[in-house]
CSV table of N, CA and C in Angstrom, one decimal:
chain,number,residue,atom,x,y,z
A,1,ASN,N,8.2,4.1,2.3
A,1,ASN,CA,8.5,3.0,1.4
A,1,ASN,C,7.2,2.5,0.8
A,2,SER,N,7.3,1.4,0.1
A,2,SER,CA,6.2,0.8,-0.5
A,2,SER,C,6.5,-0.7,-0.5
A,3,LYS,N,5.4,-1.5,-0.3
A,3,LYS,CA,5.6,-3.0,-0.4
A,3,LYS,C,6.1,-3.4,-1.8
A,4,ARG,N,5.8,-2.6,-2.8
A,4,ARG,CA,6.3,-2.9,-4.1
A,4,ARG,C,7.8,-3.0,-4.2
A,5,PHE,N,8.5,-2.3,-3.3
A,5,PHE,CA,10.0,-2.3,-3.4
A,5,PHE,C,10.6,-3.2,-2.4
A,6,VAL,N,9.8,-3.9,-1.7
A,6,VAL,CA,10.4,-4.9,-0.7
A,6,VAL,C,10.1,-6.3,-1.4
A,7,PRO,N,11.2,-7.1,-1.5
A,7,PRO,CA,11.0,-8.4,-2.1
A,7,PRO,C,9.9,-9.2,-1.4
A,8,LYS,N,9.0,-9.8,-2.2
A,8,LYS,CA,7.9,-10.6,-1.7
A,8,LYS,C,8.3,-11.6,-0.6
A,9,GLU,N,9.4,-12.2,-0.8
A,9,GLU,CA,9.8,-13.2,0.2
A,9,GLU,C,10.2,-12.5,1.6
A,10,GLN,N,10.3,-11.2,1.6
A,10,GLN,CA,10.6,-10.5,2.8
A,10,GLN,C,9.4,-9.8,3.4
A,11,HIS,N,8.3,-9.8,2.8
A,11,HIS,CA,7.1,-9.1,3.3
A,11,HIS,C,6.7,-9.5,4.7
A,12,ASP,N,6.9,-10.8,5.0
A,12,ASP,CA,6.5,-11.3,6.3
A,12,ASP,C,7.5,-10.9,7.4
A,13,ASN,N,8.6,-10.2,7.0
A,13,ASN,CA,9.6,-9.8,8.0
A,13,ASN,C,9.3,-8.3,8.5
A,14,PHE,N,8.3,-7.7,7.9
A,14,PHE,CA,8.0,-6.3,8.3
A,14,PHE,C,6.5,-6.1,8.5
A,15,LEU,N,6.2,-5.0,9.1
A,15,LEU,CA,4.9,-4.5,9.2
A,15,LEU,C,4.8,-3.2,8.3
A,16,PHE,N,3.6,-3.0,7.7
A,16,PHE,CA,3.4,-1.8,6.8
A,16,PHE,C,2.2,-1.1,7.3
A,17,THR,N,2.3,0.2,7.3
A,17,THR,CA,1.1,1.0,7.7
A,17,THR,C,0.1,1.1,6.5
A,18,GLU,N,-1.0,1.6,6.8
A,18,GLU,CA,-2.0,2.0,5.8
A,18,GLU,C,-1.3,3.0,4.9
A,19,PRO,N,-1.6,3.1,3.6
A,19,PRO,CA,-1.0,4.1,2.7
A,19,PRO,C,-1.2,5.5,3.2
A,20,LEU,N,-0.2,6.3,3.1
A,20,LEU,CA,-0.3,7.7,3.4
A,20,LEU,C,-0.9,8.4,2.2
A,21,TRP,N,-0.4,8.1,1.0
A,21,TRP,CA,-1.0,8.6,-0.2
A,21,TRP,C,-0.3,7.9,-1.4
A,22,ILE,N,-0.8,8.2,-2.6
A,22,ILE,CA,-0.2,7.6,-3.8
A,22,ILE,C,0.8,8.6,-4.3
A,23,THR,N,2.0,8.1,-4.7
A,23,THR,CA,3.0,9.0,-5.2
A,23,THR,C,3.6,8.3,-6.4
A,24,SER,N,4.6,8.9,-7.1
A,24,SER,CA,5.2,8.2,-8.3
A,24,SER,C,6.6,8.7,-8.5
A,25,ASP,N,7.3,8.0,-9.3
A,25,ASP,CA,8.7,8.3,-9.6
A,25,ASP,C,8.7,8.8,-11.1
A,26,LEU,N,9.7,9.7,-11.3
A,26,LEU,CA,9.9,10.3,-12.7
A,26,LEU,C,11.3,10.1,-13.1
A,27,ILE,N,11.6,10.2,-14.4
A,27,ILE,CA,12.9,10.4,-14.9
A,27,ILE,C,13.2,11.9,-14.9
A,28,ILE,N,14.4,12.2,-14.4
A,28,ILE,CA,14.9,13.6,-14.3
A,28,ILE,C,16.1,13.6,-15.2
A,29,THR,N,16.2,14.6,-16.1
A,29,THR,CA,17.3,14.7,-17.0
A,29,THR,C,17.6,16.2,-17.2
A,30,THR,N,18.4,16.5,-18.2
A,30,THR,CA,18.7,17.9,-18.5
A,30,THR,C,17.8,18.4,-19.6
A,31,PRO,N,17.7,19.7,-19.8
A,31,PRO,CA,16.8,20.1,-20.9
A,31,PRO,C,17.3,19.6,-22.3
A,32,LYS,N,18.7,19.5,-22.4
A,32,LYS,CA,19.2,19.0,-23.7
A,32,LYS,C,18.9,17.5,-23.9
A,33,ASN,N,18.7,16.8,-22.9
A,33,ASN,CA,18.4,15.3,-23.0
A,33,ASN,C,17.0,15.0,-22.9
A,34,ARG,N,16.1,15.9,-23.1
A,34,ARG,CA,14.7,15.7,-22.9
A,34,ARG,C,14.1,14.5,-23.8
A,35,PHE,N,14.9,14.2,-24.9
A,35,PHE,CA,14.5,13.1,-25.7
A,35,PHE,C,14.4,11.8,-25.0
A,36,LEU,N,15.1,11.7,-23.8
A,36,LEU,CA,15.0,10.5,-23.0
A,36,LEU,C,13.6,10.3,-22.4
A,37,CYS,N,12.7,11.2,-22.5
A,37,CYS,CA,11.4,11.1,-21.9
A,37,CYS,C,10.4,10.4,-22.9
A,38,LYS,N,10.9,9.9,-24.0
A,38,LYS,CA,10.0,9.4,-25.0
A,38,LYS,C,9.6,7.9,-24.7
A,39,GLY,N,10.0,7.4,-23.6
A,39,GLY,CA,9.7,6.0,-23.2
A,39,GLY,C,10.9,5.3,-22.7
A,40,GLU,N,10.6,4.2,-22.0
A,40,GLU,CA,11.7,3.4,-21.3
A,40,GLU,C,12.8,3.0,-22.3
A,41,LYS,N,12.4,2.7,-23.5
A,41,LYS,CA,13.4,2.2,-24.5
A,41,LYS,C,14.5,3.2,-24.8
A,42,THR,N,14.1,4.5,-24.7
A,42,THR,CA,15.1,5.5,-24.9
A,42,THR,C,16.2,5.5,-23.8
A,43,LEU,N,16.0,4.9,-22.7
A,43,LEU,CA,17.0,4.8,-21.6
A,43,LEU,C,17.9,3.6,-21.8
A,44,PHE,N,17.6,2.7,-22.7
A,44,PHE,CA,18.4,1.5,-22.9
A,44,PHE,C,19.8,1.9,-23.4
A,45,GLY,N,20.8,1.3,-22.7
A,45,GLY,CA,22.2,1.7,-23.1
A,45,GLY,C,22.7,2.9,-22.4
A,46,LYS,N,21.9,3.6,-21.6
A,46,LYS,CA,22.2,4.8,-20.9
A,46,LYS,C,22.6,4.5,-19.5
A,47,ARG,N,23.3,5.5,-18.9
A,47,ARG,CA,23.7,5.4,-17.4
A,47,ARG,C,22.6,6.3,-16.7
A,48,ILE,N,22.0,5.6,-15.7
A,48,ILE,CA,20.9,6.2,-15.0
A,48,ILE,C,21.3,6.2,-13.5
A,49,GLY,N,21.2,7.3,-12.8
A,49,GLY,CA,21.5,7.4,-11.4
A,49,GLY,C,20.3,7.0,-10.6
A,50,VAL,N,20.6,6.2,-9.5
A,50,VAL,CA,19.6,5.7,-8.6
A,50,VAL,C,20.2,5.7,-7.2
A,51,TYR,N,19.3,5.6,-6.2
A,51,TYR,CA,19.8,5.6,-4.8
A,51,TYR,C,20.2,4.2,-4.4
A,52,LEU,N,21.3,4.1,-3.8
A,52,LEU,CA,21.8,2.8,-3.3
A,52,LEU,C,20.8,2.2,-2.2
A,53,GLY,N,20.4,1.0,-2.4
A,53,GLY,CA,19.5,0.4,-1.5
A,53,GLY,C,18.1,0.5,-1.8
A,54,ASN,N,17.7,1.4,-2.7
A,54,ASN,CA,16.3,1.5,-3.1
A,54,ASN,C,16.0,0.5,-4.2
A,55,GLY,N,14.7,0.2,-4.3
A,55,GLY,CA,14.2,-0.7,-5.4
A,55,GLY,C,13.5,0.2,-6.4
A,56,TYR,N,13.5,-0.3,-7.6
A,56,TYR,CA,12.9,0.5,-8.7
A,56,TYR,C,12.0,-0.3,-9.6
A,57,ALA,N,11.2,-1.1,-9.0
A,57,ALA,CA,10.1,-1.9,-9.7
A,57,ALA,C,10.8,-2.6,-10.9
A,58,HIS,N,10.1,-2.6,-12.0
A,58,HIS,CA,10.6,-3.3,-13.2
A,58,HIS,C,12.0,-2.8,-13.7
A,59,PHE,N,12.4,-1.6,-13.3
A,59,PHE,CA,13.7,-1.1,-13.7
A,59,PHE,C,14.8,-1.9,-13.1
A,60,ASP,N,14.5,-2.5,-12.0
A,60,ASP,CA,15.6,-3.4,-11.4
A,60,ASP,C,16.0,-4.5,-12.3
A,61,ASP,N,15.0,-5.0,-13.1
A,61,ASP,CA,15.3,-6.1,-14.1
A,61,ASP,C,16.3,-5.5,-15.2
A,62,TYR,N,16.0,-4.3,-15.6
A,62,TYR,CA,16.8,-3.6,-16.7
A,62,TYR,C,18.2,-3.5,-16.1
A,63,PHE,N,18.4,-3.1,-14.9
A,63,PHE,CA,19.7,-2.9,-14.3
A,63,PHE,C,20.4,-4.2,-14.2
A,64,ALA,N,19.7,-5.3,-13.7
A,64,ALA,CA,20.3,-6.6,-13.5
A,64,ALA,C,20.8,-7.2,-14.8
A,65,GLN,N,20.0,-6.9,-15.9
A,65,GLN,CA,20.4,-7.5,-17.2
A,65,GLN,C,21.4,-6.6,-18.0
A,66,GLY,N,21.7,-5.4,-17.4
A,66,GLY,CA,22.6,-4.5,-18.1
A,66,GLY,C,22.0,-3.7,-19.2
A,67,THR,N,20.7,-3.8,-19.4
A,67,THR,CA,20.0,-3.1,-20.4
A,67,THR,C,20.1,-1.6,-20.2
A,68,ILE,N,20.0,-1.2,-18.9
A,68,ILE,CA,20.3,0.2,-18.5
A,68,ILE,C,21.4,0.1,-17.4
A,69,SER,N,22.4,0.9,-17.5
A,69,SER,CA,23.4,0.9,-16.5
A,69,SER,C,23.0,1.8,-15.3
A,70,ASP,N,23.1,1.2,-14.1
A,70,ASP,CA,22.7,2.0,-12.9
A,70,ASP,C,24.0,2.5,-12.2
A,71,VAL,N,23.9,3.7,-11.8
A,71,VAL,CA,25.0,4.3,-11.0
A,71,VAL,C,24.4,4.6,-9.7
A,72,ARG,N,24.8,3.9,-8.7
A,72,ARG,CA,24.1,4.0,-7.3
A,72,ARG,C,24.9,5.0,-6.4
A,73,VAL,N,24.1,5.9,-5.8
A,73,VAL,CA,24.6,6.9,-4.9
A,73,VAL,C,23.8,6.9,-3.6
A,74,TYR,N,24.3,7.7,-2.7
A,74,TYR,CA,23.7,7.9,-1.4
A,74,TYR,C,22.7,9.1,-1.3
A,75,TYR,N,23.1,10.2,-2.1
A,75,TYR,CA,22.4,11.4,-1.8
A,75,TYR,C,22.0,12.1,-3.2
A,76,PHE,N,20.9,12.9,-3.0
A,76,PHE,CA,20.4,13.7,-4.2
A,76,PHE,C,21.5,14.5,-4.8
A,77,LYS,N,22.3,15.2,-4.0
A,77,LYS,CA,23.3,16.1,-4.5
A,77,LYS,C,24.3,15.3,-5.4
A,78,GLN,N,24.6,14.1,-5.1
A,78,GLN,CA,25.4,13.3,-5.9
A,78,GLN,C,24.8,13.0,-7.3
A,79,LEU,N,23.5,12.7,-7.3
A,79,LEU,CA,22.8,12.6,-8.6
A,79,LEU,C,22.9,13.8,-9.4
A,80,SER,N,22.6,15.0,-8.8
A,80,SER,CA,22.6,16.2,-9.5
A,80,SER,C,24.0,16.5,-10.0
A,81,ASP,N,25.1,16.3,-9.2
A,81,ASP,CA,26.4,16.5,-9.7
A,81,ASP,C,26.8,15.6,-10.9
A,82,LEU,N,26.5,14.3,-10.8
A,82,LEU,CA,26.8,13.4,-11.8
A,82,LEU,C,26.0,13.8,-13.1
A,83,LEU,N,24.8,14.2,-13.0
A,83,LEU,CA,24.0,14.7,-14.2
A,83,LEU,C,24.7,15.9,-14.8
A,84,SER,N,25.1,16.8,-14.0
A,84,SER,CA,25.7,18.1,-14.5
A,84,SER,C,27.0,17.9,-15.2
A,85,ILE,N,27.8,16.9,-14.8
A,85,ILE,CA,29.1,16.7,-15.5
A,85,ILE,C,29.0,15.6,-16.6
A,86,GLY,N,27.8,15.1,-16.8
A,86,GLY,CA,27.6,14.1,-17.9
A,86,GLY,C,27.9,12.7,-17.6
A,87,ARG,N,28.2,12.3,-16.3
A,87,ARG,CA,28.5,10.9,-15.9
A,87,ARG,C,27.3,10.1,-16.0
A,88,ILE,N,26.1,10.7,-15.8
A,88,ILE,CA,24.8,10.0,-16.0
A,88,ILE,C,24.0,10.8,-16.9
A,89,GLN,N,23.1,10.2,-17.6
A,89,GLN,CA,22.2,10.9,-18.6
A,89,GLN,C,20.9,11.3,-17.9
A,90,ALA,N,20.5,10.6,-16.8
A,90,ALA,CA,19.3,10.9,-16.2
A,90,ALA,C,19.3,10.2,-14.8
A,91,PHE,N,18.3,10.5,-14.0
A,91,PHE,CA,18.2,9.8,-12.7
A,91,PHE,C,16.7,9.6,-12.4
A,92,ILE,N,16.4,8.7,-11.5
A,92,ILE,CA,15.0,8.4,-11.1
A,92,ILE,C,14.8,9.1,-9.7
A,93,GLU,N,13.8,9.9,-9.6
A,93,GLU,CA,13.5,10.6,-8.4
A,93,GLU,C,12.0,10.6,-8.2
A,94,ASN,N,11.6,10.7,-6.9
A,94,ASN,CA,10.2,10.8,-6.5
A,94,ASN,C,9.7,12.2,-6.8
A,95,LYS,N,8.5,12.2,-7.4
A,95,LYS,CA,7.9,13.5,-7.8
A,95,LYS,C,7.6,14.4,-6.5
A,96,ASP,N,7.3,13.7,-5.4
A,96,ASP,CA,7.0,14.5,-4.2
A,96,ASP,C,8.2,15.1,-3.5
A,97,THR,N,9.4,14.5,-3.8
A,97,THR,CA,10.6,15.0,-3.0
A,97,THR,C,11.5,15.8,-3.9
A,98,PHE,N,11.3,15.8,-5.2
A,98,PHE,CA,12.3,16.4,-6.1
A,98,PHE,C,12.5,17.9,-5.8
A,99,PHE,N,11.4,18.7,-5.8
A,99,PHE,CA,11.6,20.1,-5.6
A,99,PHE,C,12.1,20.5,-4.2
A,100,TYR,N,11.8,19.7,-3.2
A,100,TYR,CA,12.3,19.9,-1.8
A,100,TYR,C,13.8,19.7,-1.9
A,101,SER,N,14.3,18.6,-2.5
A,101,SER,CA,15.7,18.3,-2.6
A,101,SER,C,16.4,19.4,-3.4
A,102,VAL,N,15.9,19.9,-4.5
A,102,VAL,CA,16.5,21.0,-5.2
A,102,VAL,C,16.6,22.2,-4.4
A,103,LYS,N,15.6,22.6,-3.6
A,103,LYS,CA,15.6,23.7,-2.8
A,103,LYS,C,16.6,23.6,-1.6
A,104,THR,N,16.6,22.4,-1.0
A,104,THR,CA,17.5,22.1,0.1
A,104,THR,C,19.0,22.3,-0.3
A,105,HIS,N,19.3,22.0,-1.5
A,105,HIS,CA,20.7,22.0,-2.0
A,105,HIS,C,21.0,23.3,-2.7
A,106,GLY,N,20.0,24.3,-2.7
A,106,GLY,CA,20.3,25.5,-3.4
A,106,GLY,C,20.5,25.4,-4.9
A,107,LEU,N,19.9,24.5,-5.5
A,107,LEU,CA,20.1,24.3,-7.0
A,107,LEU,C,19.0,25.0,-7.8
A,108,ASP,N,19.3,25.3,-9.0
A,108,ASP,CA,18.4,25.9,-9.9
A,108,ASP,C,17.5,24.9,-10.6
A,109,PRO,N,16.2,24.9,-10.3
A,109,PRO,CA,15.3,23.9,-10.9
A,109,PRO,C,15.3,23.9,-12.5
A,110,GLU,N,15.7,25.0,-13.1
A,110,GLU,CA,15.8,25.1,-14.5
A,110,GLU,C,16.9,24.3,-15.2
A,111,THR,N,17.8,23.8,-14.3
A,111,THR,CA,18.9,23.0,-14.9
A,111,THR,C,18.5,21.5,-15.1
A,112,PHE,N,17.2,21.3,-14.6
A,112,PHE,CA,16.7,19.9,-14.8
A,112,PHE,C,15.5,19.9,-15.7
A,113,HIS,N,15.2,18.8,-16.3
A,113,HIS,CA,14.0,18.5,-17.0
A,113,HIS,C,13.3,17.3,-16.4
A,114,LEU,N,12.1,17.5,-16.0
A,114,LEU,CA,11.3,16.4,-15.4
A,114,LEU,C,10.5,15.8,-16.5
A,115,CYS,N,10.7,14.6,-16.8
A,115,CYS,CA,9.9,13.9,-17.8
A,115,CYS,C,8.4,13.9,-17.3
A,116,PRO,N,7.5,14.3,-18.2
A,116,PRO,CA,6.1,14.4,-17.8
A,116,PRO,C,5.4,13.2,-17.3
A,117,ASN,N,5.8,12.0,-17.9
A,117,ASN,CA,5.1,10.8,-17.5
A,117,ASN,C,5.8,10.1,-16.4
A,118,THR,N,5.0,9.6,-15.5
A,118,THR,CA,5.6,8.8,-14.4
A,118,THR,C,6.0,7.5,-14.9
A,119,ILE,N,7.0,6.9,-14.3
A,119,ILE,CA,7.5,5.6,-14.7
A,119,ILE,C,6.8,4.5,-14.0
A,120,TYR,N,6.2,4.8,-12.8
A,120,TYR,CA,5.4,4.0,-12.0
A,120,TYR,C,4.8,4.7,-10.8
A,121,SER,N,3.7,4.3,-10.3
A,121,SER,CA,3.1,4.9,-9.1
A,121,SER,C,3.0,3.9,-8.0
A,122,PHE,N,3.0,4.3,-6.8
A,122,PHE,CA,2.9,3.4,-5.7
A,122,PHE,C,2.3,4.0,-4.5
A,123,GLU,N,1.8,3.2,-3.6
A,123,GLU,CA,1.3,3.6,-2.3
A,123,GLU,C,2.4,3.8,-1.3
A,124,LEU,N,2.6,5.0,-0.8
A,124,LEU,CA,3.6,5.3,0.1
A,124,LEU,C,3.1,4.9,1.5
A,125,VAL,N,3.9,4.0,2.1
A,125,VAL,CA,3.6,3.5,3.5
A,125,VAL,C,4.9,3.6,4.4
A,126,MET,N,4.7,3.4,5.6
A,126,MET,CA,5.8,3.3,6.6
A,126,MET,C,6.1,1.9,6.8
A,127,GLN,N,7.3,1.5,6.8
A,127,GLN,CA,7.7,0.1,7.0
A,127,GLN,C,8.3,0.0,8.4
A,128,LEU,N,7.8,-1.0,9.2
A,128,LEU,CA,8.2,-1.1,10.6
A,128,LEU,C,8.8,-2.5,10.9
A,129,ASN,N,9.6,-2.5,11.9
A,129,ASN,CA,10.1,-3.8,12.4
A,129,ASN,C,8.9,-4.6,13.0
A,130,LEU,N,9.0,-5.9,12.9
A,130,LEU,CA,7.9,-6.7,13.4
A,130,LEU,C,7.6,-6.5,14.9
A,131,ASN,N,8.5,-6.1,15.6
A,131,ASN,CA,8.3,-5.9,17.1
A,131,ASN,C,7.5,-4.7,17.4
A,132,HIS,N,7.1,-3.9,16.5
A,132,HIS,CA,6.4,-2.6,16.8
A,132,HIS,C,4.9,-2.7,16.4
A,133,LYS,N,4.2,-3.7,16.8
A,133,LYS,CA,2.8,-3.8,16.5
A,133,LYS,C,2.0,-2.7,17.1
A,134,GLU,N,2.3,-2.3,18.3
A,134,GLU,CA,1.6,-1.2,19.0
A,134,GLU,C,1.7,0.1,18.2
A,135,LEU,N,3.0,0.3,17.8
A,135,LEU,CA,3.2,1.5,17.0
A,135,LEU,C,2.5,1.5,15.7
A,136,LEU,N,2.4,0.3,15.0
A,136,LEU,CA,1.7,0.2,13.8
A,136,LEU,C,0.2,0.6,14.0
A,137,LYS,N,-0.4,0.1,15.1
A,137,LYS,CA,-1.8,0.4,15.4
A,137,LYS,C,-1.9,1.9,15.6
A,138,ASP,N,-1.0,2.5,16.3
A,138,ASP,CA,-1.1,4.0,16.5
A,138,ASP,C,-0.9,4.8,15.2
A,139,LEU,N,0.0,4.4,14.4
A,139,LEU,CA,0.2,5.1,13.2
A,139,LEU,C,-1.0,4.9,12.2
A,140,ASN,N,-1.5,3.7,12.2
A,140,ASN,CA,-2.7,3.5,11.3
A,140,ASN,C,-3.9,4.4,11.8
A,141,GLN,N,-4.0,4.5,13.1
A,141,GLN,CA,-5.1,5.4,13.6
A,141,GLN,C,-4.8,6.8,13.3
A,142,PHE,N,-3.6,7.2,13.4
A,142,PHE,CA,-3.2,8.6,13.0
A,142,PHE,C,-3.5,8.9,11.6
A,143,ILE,N,-3.1,7.9,10.7
A,143,ILE,CA,-3.3,8.1,9.3
A,143,ILE,C,-4.8,8.2,9.0
A,144,LYS,N,-5.6,7.3,9.6
A,144,LYS,CA,-7.1,7.3,9.4
A,144,LYS,C,-7.7,8.7,9.8
A,145,VAL,N,-7.4,9.1,11.0
A,145,VAL,CA,-7.9,10.4,11.5
A,145,VAL,C,-7.4,11.5,10.7
A,146,SER,N,-6.1,11.5,10.4
A,146,SER,CA,-5.5,12.7,9.7
A,146,SER,C,-6.0,12.8,8.2
A,147,ARG,N,-6.3,11.6,7.6
A,147,ARG,CA,-6.9,11.7,6.3
A,147,ARG,C,-8.3,12.2,6.4
A,148,LYS,N,-9.1,11.8,7.4
A,148,LYS,CA,-10.4,12.3,7.5
A,148,LYS,C,-10.6,13.8,7.8
A,149,ASN,N,-9.7,14.3,8.7
A,149,ASN,CA,-9.8,15.7,9.1
A,149,ASN,C,-9.0,16.7,8.3
A,150,GLY,N,-8.3,16.1,7.3
A,150,GLY,CA,-7.5,17.0,6.4
A,150,GLY,C,-6.1,17.3,6.8
A,151,MET,N,-5.7,16.8,8.0
A,151,MET,CA,-4.3,17.1,8.5
A,151,MET,C,-3.3,16.5,7.6
A,152,LEU,N,-3.5,15.2,7.1
A,152,LEU,CA,-2.5,14.6,6.3
A,152,LEU,C,-2.3,15.4,5.0
A,153,LYS,N,-3.4,15.9,4.4
A,153,LYS,CA,-3.3,16.7,3.2
A,153,LYS,C,-2.5,18.0,3.5
A,154,ALA,N,-2.8,18.6,4.7
A,154,ALA,CA,-2.1,19.9,5.1
A,154,ALA,C,-0.6,19.6,5.3
A,155,LEU,N,-0.3,18.5,6.0
A,155,LEU,CA,1.1,18.2,6.2
A,155,LEU,C,1.9,18.0,4.8
A,156,ARG,N,1.2,17.3,3.9
A,156,ARG,CA,1.8,17.1,2.6
A,156,ARG,C,2.0,18.4,1.9
A,157,LYS,N,1.1,19.3,2.0
A,157,LYS,CA,1.2,20.6,1.3
A,157,LYS,C,2.4,21.4,1.9
A,158,ILE,N,2.5,21.3,3.2
A,158,ILE,CA,3.6,22.1,3.9
A,158,ILE,C,5.0,21.5,3.6
A,159,TYR,N,5.1,20.2,3.8
A,159,TYR,CA,6.4,19.6,3.7
A,159,TYR,C,6.8,18.9,2.4
A,160,ILE,N,5.9,18.7,1.5
A,160,ILE,CA,6.2,18.0,0.3
A,160,ILE,C,6.2,19.0,-0.9
A,161,HIS,N,5.1,19.8,-1.0
A,161,HIS,CA,5.0,20.7,-2.2
A,161,HIS,C,5.3,22.1,-1.8
């Protein structure tokens, strides 16, 4: 998760680890709808798929105002299916998880178009219950050591890319 997606008034309800790395979200669409990559305003009036329960930075304001219609789902496959039948024109997905999700579901990556510009970047952290202060300390130590010895980079290479 990221502190960016947790409402500020709730920050004191959680513990957050040191950042694992910086990641970003992209707009994913079909090759025929690549015109939607020309900027946020091209998404105005469109139906965009997002994950139920996730926050989307300033896009949340667009959804709340109805400037962009959000279609909320639980799973990547639902986003993919809705895109393929035209119920949504695009969806928001994390650049580090997109290809893993495509592979996991046996989908053809050529059926998607990844807009080249990120819509926002953020520090990826783990979010913990306040009662887990000892775990937070251990995780932060693991992150620090793993960053230093290259293990975090190796894990990311194996499991993310």
